[in-house]
PDB file of C-alpha atoms in Angstrom:
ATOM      1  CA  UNK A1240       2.659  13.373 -46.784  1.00 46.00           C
ATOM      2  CA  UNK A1241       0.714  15.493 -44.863  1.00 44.00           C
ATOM      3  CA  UNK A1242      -1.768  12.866 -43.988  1.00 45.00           C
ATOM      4  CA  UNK A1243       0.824  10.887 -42.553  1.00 40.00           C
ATOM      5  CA  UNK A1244       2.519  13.584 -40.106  1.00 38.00           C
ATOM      6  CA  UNK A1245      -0.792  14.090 -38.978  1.00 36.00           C
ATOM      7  CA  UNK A1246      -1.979  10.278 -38.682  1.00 41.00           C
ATOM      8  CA  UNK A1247       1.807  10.247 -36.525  1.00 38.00           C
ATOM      9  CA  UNK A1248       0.561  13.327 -34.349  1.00 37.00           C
ATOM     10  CA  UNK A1249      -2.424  11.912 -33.938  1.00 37.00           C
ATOM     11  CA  UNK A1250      -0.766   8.372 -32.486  1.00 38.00           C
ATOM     12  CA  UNK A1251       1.664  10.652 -30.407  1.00 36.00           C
ATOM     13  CA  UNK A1252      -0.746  12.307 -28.704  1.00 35.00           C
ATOM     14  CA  UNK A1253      -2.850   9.222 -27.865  1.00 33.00           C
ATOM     15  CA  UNK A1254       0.414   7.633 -26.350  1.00 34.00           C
ATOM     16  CA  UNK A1255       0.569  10.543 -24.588  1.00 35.00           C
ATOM     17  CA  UNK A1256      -2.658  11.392 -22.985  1.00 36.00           C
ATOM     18  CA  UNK A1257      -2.949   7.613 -22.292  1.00 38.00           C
ATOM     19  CA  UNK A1258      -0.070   7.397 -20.364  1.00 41.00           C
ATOM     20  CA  UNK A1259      -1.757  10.885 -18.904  1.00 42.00           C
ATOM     21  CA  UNK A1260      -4.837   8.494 -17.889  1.00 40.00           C
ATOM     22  CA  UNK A1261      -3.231   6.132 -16.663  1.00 47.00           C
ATOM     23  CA  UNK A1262      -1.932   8.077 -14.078  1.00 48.00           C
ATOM     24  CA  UNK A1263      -5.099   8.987 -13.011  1.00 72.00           C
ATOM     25  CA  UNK A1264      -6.119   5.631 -11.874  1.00 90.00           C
ATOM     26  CA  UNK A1265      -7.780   5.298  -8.505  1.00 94.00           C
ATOM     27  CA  UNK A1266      -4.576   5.360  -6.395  1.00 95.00           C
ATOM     28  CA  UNK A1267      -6.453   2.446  -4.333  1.00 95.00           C
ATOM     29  CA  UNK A1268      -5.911   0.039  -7.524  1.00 96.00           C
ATOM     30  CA  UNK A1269      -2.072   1.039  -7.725  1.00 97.00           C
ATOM     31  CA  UNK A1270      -0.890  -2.239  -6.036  1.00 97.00           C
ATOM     32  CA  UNK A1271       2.394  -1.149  -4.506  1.00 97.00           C
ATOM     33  CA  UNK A1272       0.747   1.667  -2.453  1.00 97.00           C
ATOM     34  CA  UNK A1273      -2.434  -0.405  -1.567  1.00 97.00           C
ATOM     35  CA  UNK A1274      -0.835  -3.408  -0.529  1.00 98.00           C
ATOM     36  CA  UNK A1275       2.227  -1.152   1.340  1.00 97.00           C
ATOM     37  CA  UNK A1276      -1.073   0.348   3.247  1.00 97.00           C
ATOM     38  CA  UNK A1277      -1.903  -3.494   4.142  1.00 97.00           C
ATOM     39  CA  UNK A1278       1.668  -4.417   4.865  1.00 98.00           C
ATOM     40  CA  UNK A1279       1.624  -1.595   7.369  1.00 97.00           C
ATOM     41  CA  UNK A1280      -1.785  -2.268   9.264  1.00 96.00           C
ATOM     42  CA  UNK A1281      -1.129  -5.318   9.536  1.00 98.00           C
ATOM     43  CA  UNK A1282       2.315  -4.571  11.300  1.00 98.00           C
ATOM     44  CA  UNK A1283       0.504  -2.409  13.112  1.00 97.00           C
ATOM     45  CA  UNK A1284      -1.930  -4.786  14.214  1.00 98.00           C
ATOM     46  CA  UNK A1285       0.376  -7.738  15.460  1.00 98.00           C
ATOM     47  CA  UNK A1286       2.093  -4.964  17.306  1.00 98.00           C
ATOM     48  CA  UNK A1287      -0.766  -3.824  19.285  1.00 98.00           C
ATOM     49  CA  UNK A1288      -1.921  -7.165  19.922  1.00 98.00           C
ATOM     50  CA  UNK A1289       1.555  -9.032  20.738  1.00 98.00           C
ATOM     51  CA  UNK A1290       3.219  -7.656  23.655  1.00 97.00           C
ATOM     52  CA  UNK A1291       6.072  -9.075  23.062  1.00 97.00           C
ATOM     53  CA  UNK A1292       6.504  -7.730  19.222  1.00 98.00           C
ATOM     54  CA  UNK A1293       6.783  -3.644  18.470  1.00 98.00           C
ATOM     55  CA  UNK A1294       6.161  -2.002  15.408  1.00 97.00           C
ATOM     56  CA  UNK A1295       9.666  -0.364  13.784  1.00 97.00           C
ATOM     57  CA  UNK A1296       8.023   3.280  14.372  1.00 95.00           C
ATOM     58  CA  UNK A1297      10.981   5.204  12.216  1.00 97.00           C
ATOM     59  CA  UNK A1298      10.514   2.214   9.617  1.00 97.00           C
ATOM     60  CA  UNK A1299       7.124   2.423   9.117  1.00 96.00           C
ATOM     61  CA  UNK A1300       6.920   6.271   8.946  1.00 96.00           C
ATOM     62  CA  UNK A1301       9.637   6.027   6.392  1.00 97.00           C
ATOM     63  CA  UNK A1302       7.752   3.333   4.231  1.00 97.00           C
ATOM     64  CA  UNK A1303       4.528   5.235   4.313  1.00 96.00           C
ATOM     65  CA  UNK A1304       6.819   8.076   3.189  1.00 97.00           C
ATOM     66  CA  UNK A1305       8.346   6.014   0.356  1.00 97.00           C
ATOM     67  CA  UNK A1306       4.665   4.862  -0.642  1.00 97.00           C
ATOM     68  CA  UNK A1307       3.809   8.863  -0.947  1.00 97.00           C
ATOM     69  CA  UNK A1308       6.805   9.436  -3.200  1.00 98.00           C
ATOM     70  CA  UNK A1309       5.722   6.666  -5.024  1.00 98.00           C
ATOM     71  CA  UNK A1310       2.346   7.930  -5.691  1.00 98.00           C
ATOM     72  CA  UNK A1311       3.969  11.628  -6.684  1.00 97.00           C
ATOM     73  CA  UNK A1312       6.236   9.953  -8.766  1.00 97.00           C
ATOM     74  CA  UNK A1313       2.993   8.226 -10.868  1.00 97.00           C
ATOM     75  CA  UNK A1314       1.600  12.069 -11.387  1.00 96.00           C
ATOM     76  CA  UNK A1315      -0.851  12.115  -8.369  1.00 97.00           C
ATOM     77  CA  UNK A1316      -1.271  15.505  -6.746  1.00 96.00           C
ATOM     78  CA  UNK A1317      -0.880  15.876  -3.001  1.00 96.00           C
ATOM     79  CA  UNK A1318      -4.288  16.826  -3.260  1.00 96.00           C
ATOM     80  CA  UNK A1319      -5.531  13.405  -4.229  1.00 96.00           C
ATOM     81  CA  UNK A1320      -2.486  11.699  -2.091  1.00 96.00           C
ATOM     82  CA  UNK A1321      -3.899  13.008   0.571  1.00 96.00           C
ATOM     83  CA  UNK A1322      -7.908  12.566  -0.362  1.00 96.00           C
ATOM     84  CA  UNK A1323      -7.299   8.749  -0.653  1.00 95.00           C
ATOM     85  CA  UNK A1324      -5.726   8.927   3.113  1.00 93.00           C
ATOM     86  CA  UNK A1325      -8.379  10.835   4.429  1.00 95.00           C
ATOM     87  CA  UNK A1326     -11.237   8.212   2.769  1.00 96.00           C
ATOM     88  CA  UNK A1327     -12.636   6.543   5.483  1.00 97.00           C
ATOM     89  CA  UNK A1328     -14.152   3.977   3.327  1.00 97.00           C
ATOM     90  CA  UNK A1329     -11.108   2.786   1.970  1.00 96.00           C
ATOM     91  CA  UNK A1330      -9.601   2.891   5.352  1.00 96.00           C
ATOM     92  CA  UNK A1331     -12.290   0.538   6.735  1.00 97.00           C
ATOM     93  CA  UNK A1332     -11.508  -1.805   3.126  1.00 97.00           C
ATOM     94  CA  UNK A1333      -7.937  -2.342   3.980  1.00 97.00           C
ATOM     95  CA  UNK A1334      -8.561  -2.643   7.600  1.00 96.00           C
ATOM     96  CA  UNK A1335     -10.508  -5.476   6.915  1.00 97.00           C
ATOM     97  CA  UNK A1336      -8.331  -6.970   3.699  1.00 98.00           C
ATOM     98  CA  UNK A1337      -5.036  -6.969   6.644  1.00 97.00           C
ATOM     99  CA  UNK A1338      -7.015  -8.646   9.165  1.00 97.00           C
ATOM    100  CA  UNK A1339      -8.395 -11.411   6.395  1.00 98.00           C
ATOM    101  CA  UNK A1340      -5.001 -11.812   5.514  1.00 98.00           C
ATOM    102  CA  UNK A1341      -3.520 -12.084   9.043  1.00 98.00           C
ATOM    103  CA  UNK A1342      -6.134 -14.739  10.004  1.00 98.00           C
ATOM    104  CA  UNK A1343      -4.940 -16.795   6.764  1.00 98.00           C
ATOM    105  CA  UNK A1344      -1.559 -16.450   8.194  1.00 98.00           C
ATOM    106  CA  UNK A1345      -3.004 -18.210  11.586  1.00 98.00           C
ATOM    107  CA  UNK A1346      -4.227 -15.210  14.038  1.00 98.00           C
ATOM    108  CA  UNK A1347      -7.286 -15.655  15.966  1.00 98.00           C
ATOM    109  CA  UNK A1348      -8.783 -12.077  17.235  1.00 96.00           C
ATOM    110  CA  UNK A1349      -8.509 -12.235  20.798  1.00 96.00           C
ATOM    111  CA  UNK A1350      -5.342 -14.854  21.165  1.00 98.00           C
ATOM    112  CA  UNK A1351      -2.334 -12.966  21.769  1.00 98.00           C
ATOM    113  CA  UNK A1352      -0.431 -15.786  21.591  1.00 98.00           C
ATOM    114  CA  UNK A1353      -1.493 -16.343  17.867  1.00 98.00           C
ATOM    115  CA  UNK A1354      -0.518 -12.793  17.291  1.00 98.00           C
ATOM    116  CA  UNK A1355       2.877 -13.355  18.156  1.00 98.00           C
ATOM    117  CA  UNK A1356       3.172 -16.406  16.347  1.00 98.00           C
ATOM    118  CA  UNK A1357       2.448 -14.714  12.944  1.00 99.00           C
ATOM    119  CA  UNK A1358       4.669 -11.794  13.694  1.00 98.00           C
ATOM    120  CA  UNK A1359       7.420 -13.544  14.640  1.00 99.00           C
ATOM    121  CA  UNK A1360       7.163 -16.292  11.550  1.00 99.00           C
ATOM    122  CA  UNK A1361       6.639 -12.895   9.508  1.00 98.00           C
ATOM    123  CA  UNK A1362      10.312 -11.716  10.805  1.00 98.00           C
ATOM    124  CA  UNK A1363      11.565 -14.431  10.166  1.00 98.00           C
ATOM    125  CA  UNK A1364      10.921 -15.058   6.574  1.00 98.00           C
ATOM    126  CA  UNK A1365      11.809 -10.838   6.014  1.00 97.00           C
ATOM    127  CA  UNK A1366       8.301 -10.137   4.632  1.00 98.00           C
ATOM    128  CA  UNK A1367       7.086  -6.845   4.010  1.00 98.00           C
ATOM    129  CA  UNK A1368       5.371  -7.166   7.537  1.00 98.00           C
ATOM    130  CA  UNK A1369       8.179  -8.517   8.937  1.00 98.00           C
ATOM    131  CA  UNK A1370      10.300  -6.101   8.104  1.00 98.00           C
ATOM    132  CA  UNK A1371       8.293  -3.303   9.767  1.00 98.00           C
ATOM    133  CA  UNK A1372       8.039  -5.538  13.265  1.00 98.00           C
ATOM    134  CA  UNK A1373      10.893  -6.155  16.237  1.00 96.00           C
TER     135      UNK A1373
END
């Protein structure tokens, strides 16, 4: 009997410490705050480069907010939330991940016109991006 309350404490406390672990996972490889990173440059991006589109500033500030939550909410310290902001490295990754995926969606660097073409097709289908554009 003994052998098997400890053979069940044993299994708790691997359930437990991996769901510790896994919440310790490079908060780059947590999808919905990597790709809400993306969804946000590349708002940001169509904005700057469309004069006729502007970002949603309250919006986006909000979302990025959310995202933070988000990343609380998994067991990340503000500590690391705020390591994985400051990483330039990573900033320079996504940077160029949103601009791969906004020249699959049709924009040319340099063509303002393409730009605007992407953000507005991205408001009107009420993606992520979209969302965050006006």
């Amino acid at each position: 009997m003994k052998k098997l309350a400890l053979i069940a404490v044993l299994a708790f406390a691997t359930v437990f410490s991996a769901g510790h672990l896994s919440a310790q996972t490079a908060l780059k490889d947590v999808p919905k705050v990597r790709d809400g990173i993306i969804f946000v440059g590349m708002a940001y991006e169509i904005s700057e480069q469309c004069s006729d589109i502007d970002a949603r500033l309250f919006r986006g500030l909000n979302y990025l907010q959310s995202l933070r939550r988000h990343a609380r909410d998994l067991g990340y310290s503000e500590a690391e939330i705020d390591a994985y902001i400051d990483d330039d490295d990573e900033k320079d990754r996504l940077e160029g991940i949103a601009r791969a995926q906004l020249a699959q969606l049709g924009v040319v660097p340099g063509q303002e016109a393409s730009y605007c073409t992407v953000g507005r097709a991205q408001m009107d289908a009420n993606t992520r991006v979209g969302w965050l554009l006006r």
